[in-house]
CSV table of C-alpha atoms and ligand atoms in Angstrom, one decimal:
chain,number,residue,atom,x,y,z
A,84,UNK,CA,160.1,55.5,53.1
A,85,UNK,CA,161.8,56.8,56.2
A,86,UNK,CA,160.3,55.9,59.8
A,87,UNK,CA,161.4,57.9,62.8
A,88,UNK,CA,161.9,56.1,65.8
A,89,UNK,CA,158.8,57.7,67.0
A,90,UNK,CA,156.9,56.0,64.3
A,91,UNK,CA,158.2,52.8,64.9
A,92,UNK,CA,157.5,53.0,68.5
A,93,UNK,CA,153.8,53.7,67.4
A,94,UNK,CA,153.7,51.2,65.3
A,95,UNK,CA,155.0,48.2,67.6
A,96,UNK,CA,152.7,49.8,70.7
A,97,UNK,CA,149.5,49.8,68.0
A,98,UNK,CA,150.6,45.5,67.1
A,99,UNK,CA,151.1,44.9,71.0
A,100,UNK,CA,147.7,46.8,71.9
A,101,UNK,CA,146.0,44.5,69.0
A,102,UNK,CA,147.2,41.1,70.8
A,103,UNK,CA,146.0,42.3,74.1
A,104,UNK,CA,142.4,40.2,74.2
A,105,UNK,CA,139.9,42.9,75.4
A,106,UNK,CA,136.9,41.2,77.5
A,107,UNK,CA,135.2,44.0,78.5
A,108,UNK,CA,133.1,47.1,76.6
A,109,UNK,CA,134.3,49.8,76.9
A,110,UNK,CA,131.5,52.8,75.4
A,111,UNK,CA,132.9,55.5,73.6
A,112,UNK,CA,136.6,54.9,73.8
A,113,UNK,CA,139.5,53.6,70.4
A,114,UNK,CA,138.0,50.5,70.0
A,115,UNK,CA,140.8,48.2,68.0
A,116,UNK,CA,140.5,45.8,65.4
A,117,UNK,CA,143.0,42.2,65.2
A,118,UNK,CA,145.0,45.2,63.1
A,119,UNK,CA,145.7,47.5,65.8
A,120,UNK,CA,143.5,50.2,64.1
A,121,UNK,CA,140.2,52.1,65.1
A,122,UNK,CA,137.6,49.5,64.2
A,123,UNK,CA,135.7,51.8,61.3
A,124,UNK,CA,132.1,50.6,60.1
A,125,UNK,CA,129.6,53.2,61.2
A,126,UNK,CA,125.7,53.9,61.2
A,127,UNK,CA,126.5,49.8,62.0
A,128,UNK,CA,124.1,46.3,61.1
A,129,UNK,CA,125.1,42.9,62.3
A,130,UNK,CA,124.3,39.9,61.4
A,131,UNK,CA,125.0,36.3,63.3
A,132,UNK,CA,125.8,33.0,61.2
A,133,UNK,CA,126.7,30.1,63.1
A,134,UNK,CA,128.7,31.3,66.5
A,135,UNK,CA,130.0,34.5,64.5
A,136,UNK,CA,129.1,38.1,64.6
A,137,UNK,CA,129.2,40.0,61.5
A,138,UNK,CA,129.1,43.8,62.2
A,139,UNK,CA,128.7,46.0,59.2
A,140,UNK,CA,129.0,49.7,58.9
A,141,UNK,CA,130.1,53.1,56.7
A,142,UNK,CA,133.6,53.0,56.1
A,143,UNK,CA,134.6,56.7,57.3
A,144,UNK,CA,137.6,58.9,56.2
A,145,UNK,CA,139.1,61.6,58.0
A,146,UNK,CA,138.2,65.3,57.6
A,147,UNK,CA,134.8,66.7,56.9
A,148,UNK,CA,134.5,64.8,53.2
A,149,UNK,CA,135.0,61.8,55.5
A,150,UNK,CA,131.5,61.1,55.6
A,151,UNK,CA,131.2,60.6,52.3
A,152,UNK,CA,131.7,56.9,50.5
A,153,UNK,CA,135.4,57.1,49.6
A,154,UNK,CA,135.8,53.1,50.3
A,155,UNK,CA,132.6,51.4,50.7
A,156,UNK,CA,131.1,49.3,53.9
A,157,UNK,CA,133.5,47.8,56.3
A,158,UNK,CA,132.7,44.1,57.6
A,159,UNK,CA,134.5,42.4,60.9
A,160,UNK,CA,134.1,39.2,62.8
A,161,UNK,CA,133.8,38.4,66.0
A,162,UNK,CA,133.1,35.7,68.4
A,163,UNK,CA,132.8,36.9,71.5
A,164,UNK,CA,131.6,40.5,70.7
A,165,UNK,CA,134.9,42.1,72.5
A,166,UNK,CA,137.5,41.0,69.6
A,167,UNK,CA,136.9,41.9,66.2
A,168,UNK,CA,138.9,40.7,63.2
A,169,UNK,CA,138.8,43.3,60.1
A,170,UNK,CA,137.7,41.5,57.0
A,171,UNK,CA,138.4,43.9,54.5
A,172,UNK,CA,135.1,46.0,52.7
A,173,UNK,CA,132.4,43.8,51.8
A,174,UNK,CA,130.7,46.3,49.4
A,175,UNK,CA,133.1,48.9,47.4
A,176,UNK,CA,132.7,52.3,45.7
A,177,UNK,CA,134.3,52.9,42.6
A,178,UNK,CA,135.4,55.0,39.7
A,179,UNK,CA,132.6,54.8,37.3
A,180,UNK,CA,131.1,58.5,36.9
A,181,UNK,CA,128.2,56.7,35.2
A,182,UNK,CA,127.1,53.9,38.3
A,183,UNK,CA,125.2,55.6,41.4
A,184,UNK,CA,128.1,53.6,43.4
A,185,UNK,CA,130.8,56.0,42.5
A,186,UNK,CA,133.1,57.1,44.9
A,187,UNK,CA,131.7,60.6,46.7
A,188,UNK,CA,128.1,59.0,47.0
A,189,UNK,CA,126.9,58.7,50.1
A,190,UNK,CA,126.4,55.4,51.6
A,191,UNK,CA,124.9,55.0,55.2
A,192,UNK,CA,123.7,52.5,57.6
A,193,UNK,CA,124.1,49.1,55.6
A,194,UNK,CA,122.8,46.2,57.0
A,195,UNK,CA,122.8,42.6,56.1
A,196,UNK,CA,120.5,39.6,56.0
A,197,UNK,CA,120.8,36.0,54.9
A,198,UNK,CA,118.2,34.2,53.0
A,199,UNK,CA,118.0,30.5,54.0
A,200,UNK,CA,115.9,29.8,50.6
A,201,UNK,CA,118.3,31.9,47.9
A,202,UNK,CA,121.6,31.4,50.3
A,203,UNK,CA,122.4,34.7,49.7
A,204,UNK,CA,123.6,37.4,51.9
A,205,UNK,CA,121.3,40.6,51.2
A,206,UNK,CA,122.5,44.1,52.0
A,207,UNK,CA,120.3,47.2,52.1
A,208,UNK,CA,121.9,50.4,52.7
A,209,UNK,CA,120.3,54.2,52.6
A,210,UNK,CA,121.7,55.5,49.2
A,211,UNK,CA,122.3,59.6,48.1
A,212,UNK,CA,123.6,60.5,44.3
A,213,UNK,CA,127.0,61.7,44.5
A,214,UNK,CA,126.9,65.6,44.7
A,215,UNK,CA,123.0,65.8,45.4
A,216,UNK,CA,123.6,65.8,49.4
A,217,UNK,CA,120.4,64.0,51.0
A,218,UNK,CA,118.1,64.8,48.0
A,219,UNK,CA,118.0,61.1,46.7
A,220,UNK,CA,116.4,59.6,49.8
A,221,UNK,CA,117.0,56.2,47.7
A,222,UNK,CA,117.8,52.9,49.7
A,223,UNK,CA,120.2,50.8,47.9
A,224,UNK,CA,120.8,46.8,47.1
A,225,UNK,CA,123.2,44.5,46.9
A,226,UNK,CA,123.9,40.6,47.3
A,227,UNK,CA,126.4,38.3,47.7
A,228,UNK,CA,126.8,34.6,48.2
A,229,UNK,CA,129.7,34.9,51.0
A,230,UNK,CA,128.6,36.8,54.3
A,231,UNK,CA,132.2,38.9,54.3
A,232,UNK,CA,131.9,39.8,50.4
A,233,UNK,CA,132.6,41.1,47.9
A,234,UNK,CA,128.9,42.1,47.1
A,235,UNK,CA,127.8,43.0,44.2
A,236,UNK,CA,125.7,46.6,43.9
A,237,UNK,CA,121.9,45.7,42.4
A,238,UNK,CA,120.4,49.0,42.0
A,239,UNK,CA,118.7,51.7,44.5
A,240,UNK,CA,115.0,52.9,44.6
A,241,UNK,CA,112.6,55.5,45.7
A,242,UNK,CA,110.3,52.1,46.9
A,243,UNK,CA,106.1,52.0,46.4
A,244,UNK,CA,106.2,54.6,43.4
A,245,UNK,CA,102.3,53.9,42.5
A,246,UNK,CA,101.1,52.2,45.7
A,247,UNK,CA,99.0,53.9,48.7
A,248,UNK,CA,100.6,52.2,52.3
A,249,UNK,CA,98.0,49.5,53.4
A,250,UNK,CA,96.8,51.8,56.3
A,251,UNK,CA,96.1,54.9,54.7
A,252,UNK,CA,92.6,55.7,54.3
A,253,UNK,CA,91.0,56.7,51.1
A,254,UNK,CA,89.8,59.3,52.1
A,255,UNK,CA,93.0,61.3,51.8
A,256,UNK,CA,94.4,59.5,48.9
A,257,UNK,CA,92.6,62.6,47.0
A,258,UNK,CA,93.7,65.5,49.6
A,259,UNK,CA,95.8,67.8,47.3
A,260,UNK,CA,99.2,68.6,47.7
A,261,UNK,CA,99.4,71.9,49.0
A,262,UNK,CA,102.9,72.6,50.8
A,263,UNK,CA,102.9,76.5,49.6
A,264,UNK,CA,99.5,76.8,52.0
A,265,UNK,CA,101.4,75.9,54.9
A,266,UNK,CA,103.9,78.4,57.4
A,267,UNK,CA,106.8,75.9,58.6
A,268,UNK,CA,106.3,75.0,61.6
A,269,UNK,CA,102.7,75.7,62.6
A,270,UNK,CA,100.2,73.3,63.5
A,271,UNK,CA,98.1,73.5,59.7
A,272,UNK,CA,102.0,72.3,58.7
A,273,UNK,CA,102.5,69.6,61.4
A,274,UNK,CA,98.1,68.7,60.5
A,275,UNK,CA,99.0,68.3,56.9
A,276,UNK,CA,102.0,66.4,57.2
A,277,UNK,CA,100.6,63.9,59.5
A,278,UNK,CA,97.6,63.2,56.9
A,279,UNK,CA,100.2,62.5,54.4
A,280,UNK,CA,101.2,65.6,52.2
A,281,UNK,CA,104.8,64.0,51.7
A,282,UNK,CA,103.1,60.9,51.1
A,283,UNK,CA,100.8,62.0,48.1
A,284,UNK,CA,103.5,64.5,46.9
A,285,UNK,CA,105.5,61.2,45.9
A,286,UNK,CA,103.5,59.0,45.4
A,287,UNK,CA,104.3,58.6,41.6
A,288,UNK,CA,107.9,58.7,42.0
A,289,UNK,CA,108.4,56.5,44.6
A,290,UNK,CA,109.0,57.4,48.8
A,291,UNK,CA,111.8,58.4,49.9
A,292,UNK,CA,114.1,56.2,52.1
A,293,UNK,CA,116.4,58.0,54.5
A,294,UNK,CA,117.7,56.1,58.2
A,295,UNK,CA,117.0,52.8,57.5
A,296,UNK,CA,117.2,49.1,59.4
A,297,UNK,CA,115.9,45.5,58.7
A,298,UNK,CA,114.2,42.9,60.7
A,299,UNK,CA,113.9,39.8,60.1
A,300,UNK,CA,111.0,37.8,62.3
A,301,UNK,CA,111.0,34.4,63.2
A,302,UNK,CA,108.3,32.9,60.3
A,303,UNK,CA,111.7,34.5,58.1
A,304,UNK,CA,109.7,37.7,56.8
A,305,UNK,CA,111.9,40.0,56.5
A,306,UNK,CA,110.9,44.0,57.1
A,307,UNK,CA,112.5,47.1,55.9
A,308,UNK,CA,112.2,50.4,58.2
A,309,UNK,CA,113.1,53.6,56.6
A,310,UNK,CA,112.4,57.4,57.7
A,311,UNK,CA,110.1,58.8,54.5
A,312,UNK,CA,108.2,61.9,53.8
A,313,UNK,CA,111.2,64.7,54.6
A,314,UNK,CA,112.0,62.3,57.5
A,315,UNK,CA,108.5,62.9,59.4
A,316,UNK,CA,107.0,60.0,58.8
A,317,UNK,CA,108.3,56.0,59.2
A,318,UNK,CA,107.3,53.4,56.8
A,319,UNK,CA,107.5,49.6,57.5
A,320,UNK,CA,108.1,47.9,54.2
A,321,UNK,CA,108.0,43.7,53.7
A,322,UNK,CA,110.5,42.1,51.1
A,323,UNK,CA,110.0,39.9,49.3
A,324,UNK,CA,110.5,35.8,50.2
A,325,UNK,CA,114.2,36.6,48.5
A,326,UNK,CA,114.9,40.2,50.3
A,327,UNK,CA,115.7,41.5,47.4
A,328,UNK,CA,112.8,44.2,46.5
A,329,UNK,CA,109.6,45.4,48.2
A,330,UNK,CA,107.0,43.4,48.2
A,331,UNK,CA,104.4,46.3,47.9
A,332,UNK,CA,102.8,45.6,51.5
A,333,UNK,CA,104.1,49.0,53.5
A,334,UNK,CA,102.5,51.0,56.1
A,335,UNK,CA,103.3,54.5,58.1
A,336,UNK,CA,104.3,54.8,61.6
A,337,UNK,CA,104.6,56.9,64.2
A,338,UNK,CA,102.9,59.4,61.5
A,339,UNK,CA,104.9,63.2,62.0
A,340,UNK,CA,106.7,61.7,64.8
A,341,UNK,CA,110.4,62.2,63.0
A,342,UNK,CA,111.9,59.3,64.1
A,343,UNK,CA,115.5,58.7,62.2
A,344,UNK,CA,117.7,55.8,63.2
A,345,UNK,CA,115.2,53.1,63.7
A,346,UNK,CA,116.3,49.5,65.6
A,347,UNK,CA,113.9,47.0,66.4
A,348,UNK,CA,113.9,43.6,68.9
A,349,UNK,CA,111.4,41.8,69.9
A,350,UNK,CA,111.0,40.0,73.3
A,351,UNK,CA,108.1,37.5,74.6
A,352,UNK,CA,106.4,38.2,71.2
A,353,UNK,CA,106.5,42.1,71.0
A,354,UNK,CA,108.1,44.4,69.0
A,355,UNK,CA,110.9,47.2,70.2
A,356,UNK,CA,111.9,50.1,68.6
A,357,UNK,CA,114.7,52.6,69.8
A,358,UNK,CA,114.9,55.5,67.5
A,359,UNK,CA,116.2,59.1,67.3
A,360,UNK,CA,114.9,62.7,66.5
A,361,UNK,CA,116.0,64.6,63.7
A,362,UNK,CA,118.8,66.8,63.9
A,363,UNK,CA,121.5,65.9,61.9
A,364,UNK,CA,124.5,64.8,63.5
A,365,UNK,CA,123.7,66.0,66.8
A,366,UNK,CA,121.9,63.8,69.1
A,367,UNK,CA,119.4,64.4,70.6
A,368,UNK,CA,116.8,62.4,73.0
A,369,UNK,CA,116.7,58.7,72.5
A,370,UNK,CA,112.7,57.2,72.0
A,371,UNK,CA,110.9,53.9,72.1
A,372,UNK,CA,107.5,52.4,71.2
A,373,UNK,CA,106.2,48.8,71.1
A,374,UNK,CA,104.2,46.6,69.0
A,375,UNK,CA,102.2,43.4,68.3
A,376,UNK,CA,103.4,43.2,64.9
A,377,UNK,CA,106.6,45.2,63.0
A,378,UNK,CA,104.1,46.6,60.5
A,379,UNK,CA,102.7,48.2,63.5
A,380,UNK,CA,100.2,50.1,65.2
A,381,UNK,CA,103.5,51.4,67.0
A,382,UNK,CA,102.7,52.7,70.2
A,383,UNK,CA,105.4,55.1,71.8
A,384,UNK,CA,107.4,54.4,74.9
A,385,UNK,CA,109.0,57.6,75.2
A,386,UNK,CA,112.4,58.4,76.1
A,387,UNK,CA,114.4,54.9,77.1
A,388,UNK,CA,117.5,56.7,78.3
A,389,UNK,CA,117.4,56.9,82.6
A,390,UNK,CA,120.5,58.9,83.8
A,391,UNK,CA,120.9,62.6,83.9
A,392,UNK,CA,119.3,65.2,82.2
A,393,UNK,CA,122.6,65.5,79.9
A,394,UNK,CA,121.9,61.7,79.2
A,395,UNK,CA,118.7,61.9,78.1
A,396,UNK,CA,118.8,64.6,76.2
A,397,UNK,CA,121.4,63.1,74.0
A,398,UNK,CA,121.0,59.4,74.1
A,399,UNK,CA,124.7,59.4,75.8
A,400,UNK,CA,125.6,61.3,73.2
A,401,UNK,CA,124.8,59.2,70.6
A,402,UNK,CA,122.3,58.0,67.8
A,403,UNK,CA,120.8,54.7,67.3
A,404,UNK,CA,121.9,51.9,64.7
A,405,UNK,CA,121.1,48.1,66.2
A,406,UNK,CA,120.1,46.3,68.8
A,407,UNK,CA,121.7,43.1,68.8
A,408,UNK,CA,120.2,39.6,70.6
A,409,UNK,CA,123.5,38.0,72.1
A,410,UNK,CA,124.3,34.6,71.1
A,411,UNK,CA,123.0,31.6,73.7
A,412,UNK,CA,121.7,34.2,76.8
A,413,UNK,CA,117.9,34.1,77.0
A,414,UNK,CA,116.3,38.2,77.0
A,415,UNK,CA,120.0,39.9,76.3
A,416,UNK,CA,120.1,42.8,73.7
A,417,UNK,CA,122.7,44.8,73.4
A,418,UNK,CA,121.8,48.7,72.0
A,419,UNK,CA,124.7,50.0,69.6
A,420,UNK,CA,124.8,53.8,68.7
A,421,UNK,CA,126.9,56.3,67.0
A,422,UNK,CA,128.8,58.9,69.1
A,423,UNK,CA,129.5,60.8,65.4
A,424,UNK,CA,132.1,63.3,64.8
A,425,UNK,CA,131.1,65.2,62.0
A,426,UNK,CA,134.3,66.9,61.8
A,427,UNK,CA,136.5,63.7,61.5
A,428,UNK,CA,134.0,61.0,60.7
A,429,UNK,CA,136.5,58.2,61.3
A,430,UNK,CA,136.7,58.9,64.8
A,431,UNK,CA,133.1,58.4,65.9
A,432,UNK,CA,132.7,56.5,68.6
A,433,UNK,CA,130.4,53.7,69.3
A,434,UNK,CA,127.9,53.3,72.5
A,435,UNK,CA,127.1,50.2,73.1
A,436,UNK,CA,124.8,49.2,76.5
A,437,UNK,CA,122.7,46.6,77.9
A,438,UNK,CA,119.4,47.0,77.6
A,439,UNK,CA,117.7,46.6,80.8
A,440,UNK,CA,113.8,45.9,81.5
A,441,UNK,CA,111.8,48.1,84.0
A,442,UNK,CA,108.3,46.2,83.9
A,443,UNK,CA,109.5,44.9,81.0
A,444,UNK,CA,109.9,48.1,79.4
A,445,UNK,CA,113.0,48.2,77.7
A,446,UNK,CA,115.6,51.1,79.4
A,447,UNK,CA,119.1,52.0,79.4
A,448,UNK,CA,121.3,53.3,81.8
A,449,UNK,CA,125.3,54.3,81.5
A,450,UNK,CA,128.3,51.7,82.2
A,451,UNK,CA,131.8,52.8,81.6
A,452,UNK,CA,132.6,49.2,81.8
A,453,UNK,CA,130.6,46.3,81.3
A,454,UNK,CA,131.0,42.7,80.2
A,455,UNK,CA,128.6,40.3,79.1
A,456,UNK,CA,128.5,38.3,82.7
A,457,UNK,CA,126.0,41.4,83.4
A,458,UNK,CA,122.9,39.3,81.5
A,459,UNK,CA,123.7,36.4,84.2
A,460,UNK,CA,121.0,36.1,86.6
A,461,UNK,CA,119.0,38.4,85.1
B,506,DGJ,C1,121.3,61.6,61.0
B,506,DGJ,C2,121.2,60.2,60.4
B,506,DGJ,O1,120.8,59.3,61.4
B,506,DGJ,C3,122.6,59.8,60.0
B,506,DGJ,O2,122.6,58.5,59.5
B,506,DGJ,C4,123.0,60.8,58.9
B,506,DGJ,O3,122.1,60.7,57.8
B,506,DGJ,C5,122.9,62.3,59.4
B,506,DGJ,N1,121.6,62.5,60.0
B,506,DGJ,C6,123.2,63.3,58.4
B,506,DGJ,O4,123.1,64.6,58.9
């Protein structure tokens, strides 16, 4: 292969910029890997084992296909947050036409949990069939007993087909479905699909499970959030003691609220939630609610962004995947989001920024720059 000088300039500016230690954040620039490359794992989940950070996320491509699954879901390591070593793909796609993980499917938001009990790592990602854009709404499963990989793909699932959430009354469970009645939008529409029209419309088949996240609380219950009924609707789903299927206990949240790209945190025994509206991959204005418990009531918060009206009406231009409790600093949690780029998916960006307590509700504000010094004396 021949390499002009330019590319071999590149090249050895790309290896000295990788041994330069970063110790800073810096939101929405390159952010490179131990290899000198864009670090690429998207729509991310992280997980901490020990003094490590694990951050998981979609492996992108370039070009619009690039959003696709063309590789599988990127895992690095950190251990200070700044530096991140690439550890290859934990979970890969591949060339069976005849498995849902073939390569074209789409794979999004992955994120990881360990089970003390089983001692395995547990991945649950939002699934869509190859060719079938978003119509799937499936969440997907797989394990493996090493936190970097490689996992092993358990199946995906509709969850719930045949069960009614524990907070929906019986009074509706025998509404018809009757979507042709309604004008979209109007209120009868918005009426209709906050009683649960979605809801009853699947119910045999199973819910769909678009945006999704886990949480895991401290009694080691673990919760699966996913954006169901056409994406108006949350459901809060528990696992089972071994993460690895539902354990039929789900509920609806924030009911017609469309809330996509769910994170939760919890400080001095409540529940947070940052979340998103639905439009694609646009942002659009960022929103909160609280709780006593993940399984909710959820009560909402409103808008968490403070900054300009630009800002706020896009989240700093970016859409919600984690919020992340930093290692050995009491109350600090950082908030990661997307800055996507639909048009080359493997240059999204990723926003990440303190988040700050106003009367102890949780807010966020804009830093070009910030390190992790800015949780002392807080
Ligand atoms: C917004 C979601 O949050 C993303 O994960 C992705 O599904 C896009 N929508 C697709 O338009």
């Amino acid at each position: 292969m021949y390499l002009s000088i330019q590319n071999i300039l590149a090249m050895v500016f790309l290896i000295f910029l990788s041994q330069v230690k970063s110790n800073h954040f810096s939101p929405g620039e390159l952010w490179l890997d131990d290899k000198g490359m864009h670090i690429n794992a998207h729509g991310g989940g992280f997980l901490i084992q020990g003094d490590t950070y694990y951050w998981f996320g979609e492996h992108k491509i370039e070009g619009k296909e690039g959003n696709k699954a063309q590789v599988g879901v990127s895992v690095y390591s950190s251990k200070d947050l700044y530096n991140w070593k690439n550890e290859g793909i934990a979970l890969e796609v591949h060339d069976d036409p005849n498995s849902l993980l073939v390569k074209g499917c789409i794979i999004e938001r992955p994120k990881v949990i360990y089970n003390k009990n089983t001692k395995k790592y547990v991945m649950w990602f939002h699934h869509e069939i190859k060719d079938r854009g978003y119509d799937a709404a499936m969440t997907g499963l797989a394990t493996s007993d090493h936190v970097t990989g490689p996992y092993t793909y358990i199946k995906s699932v509709n969850p719930h087909a045949g069960l009614w959430p524990s907070n929906y009354p019986d009074s509706l469970k025998s509404k018809p479905v009757d979507l042709e009645k309604y004008k979209r939008p109007s209120q009868e529409w918005k009426d209709a699909v906050v009683d649960g029209v979605f809801l009853r419309r699947d119910f045999e088949k199973g819910q769909m499970a678009r945006d999704m996240t886990l949480y895991v609380d401290d009694d080691g219950k673990a919760y699966h959030f996913h954006s169901s009924e056409n994406n108006q609707t949350l459901h809060v789903a528990e696992l089972t003691e071994d993460y690895l299927d539902f354990s039929g206990n789900y509920t609806r949240v924030l009911h017609g609220e469309q809330n996509e790209a769910p994170a939760i945190f919890k400080k001095d025994g409540k529940y947070y939630m940052f979340s998103s509206g639905l439009t694609g991959w646009k942002p659009n204005p960022g929103k909160s609610a609280v709780a006593d418990h993940p399984m909710g009531p959820w009560t909402s918060l409103g808008n968490m962004c403070v900054g300009t009206e630009e800002e706020m009406n896009t989240t700093f231009w970016s859409q919600s995947t984690y919020v992340l409790p930093v290692i050995g600093k009491k109350d600090a949690f950082i908030f990661m989001a997307d800055r996507w780029n639909p048009d080359n998916p493997i240059d999204g960006r990723y926003i990440w920024l303190p988040v700050e307590f106003d009367n102890s509700t949780p807010v966020l504000r804009w830093y070009d720059q910030w390190d992790l010094s800015f949780f002392d004396n807080k």
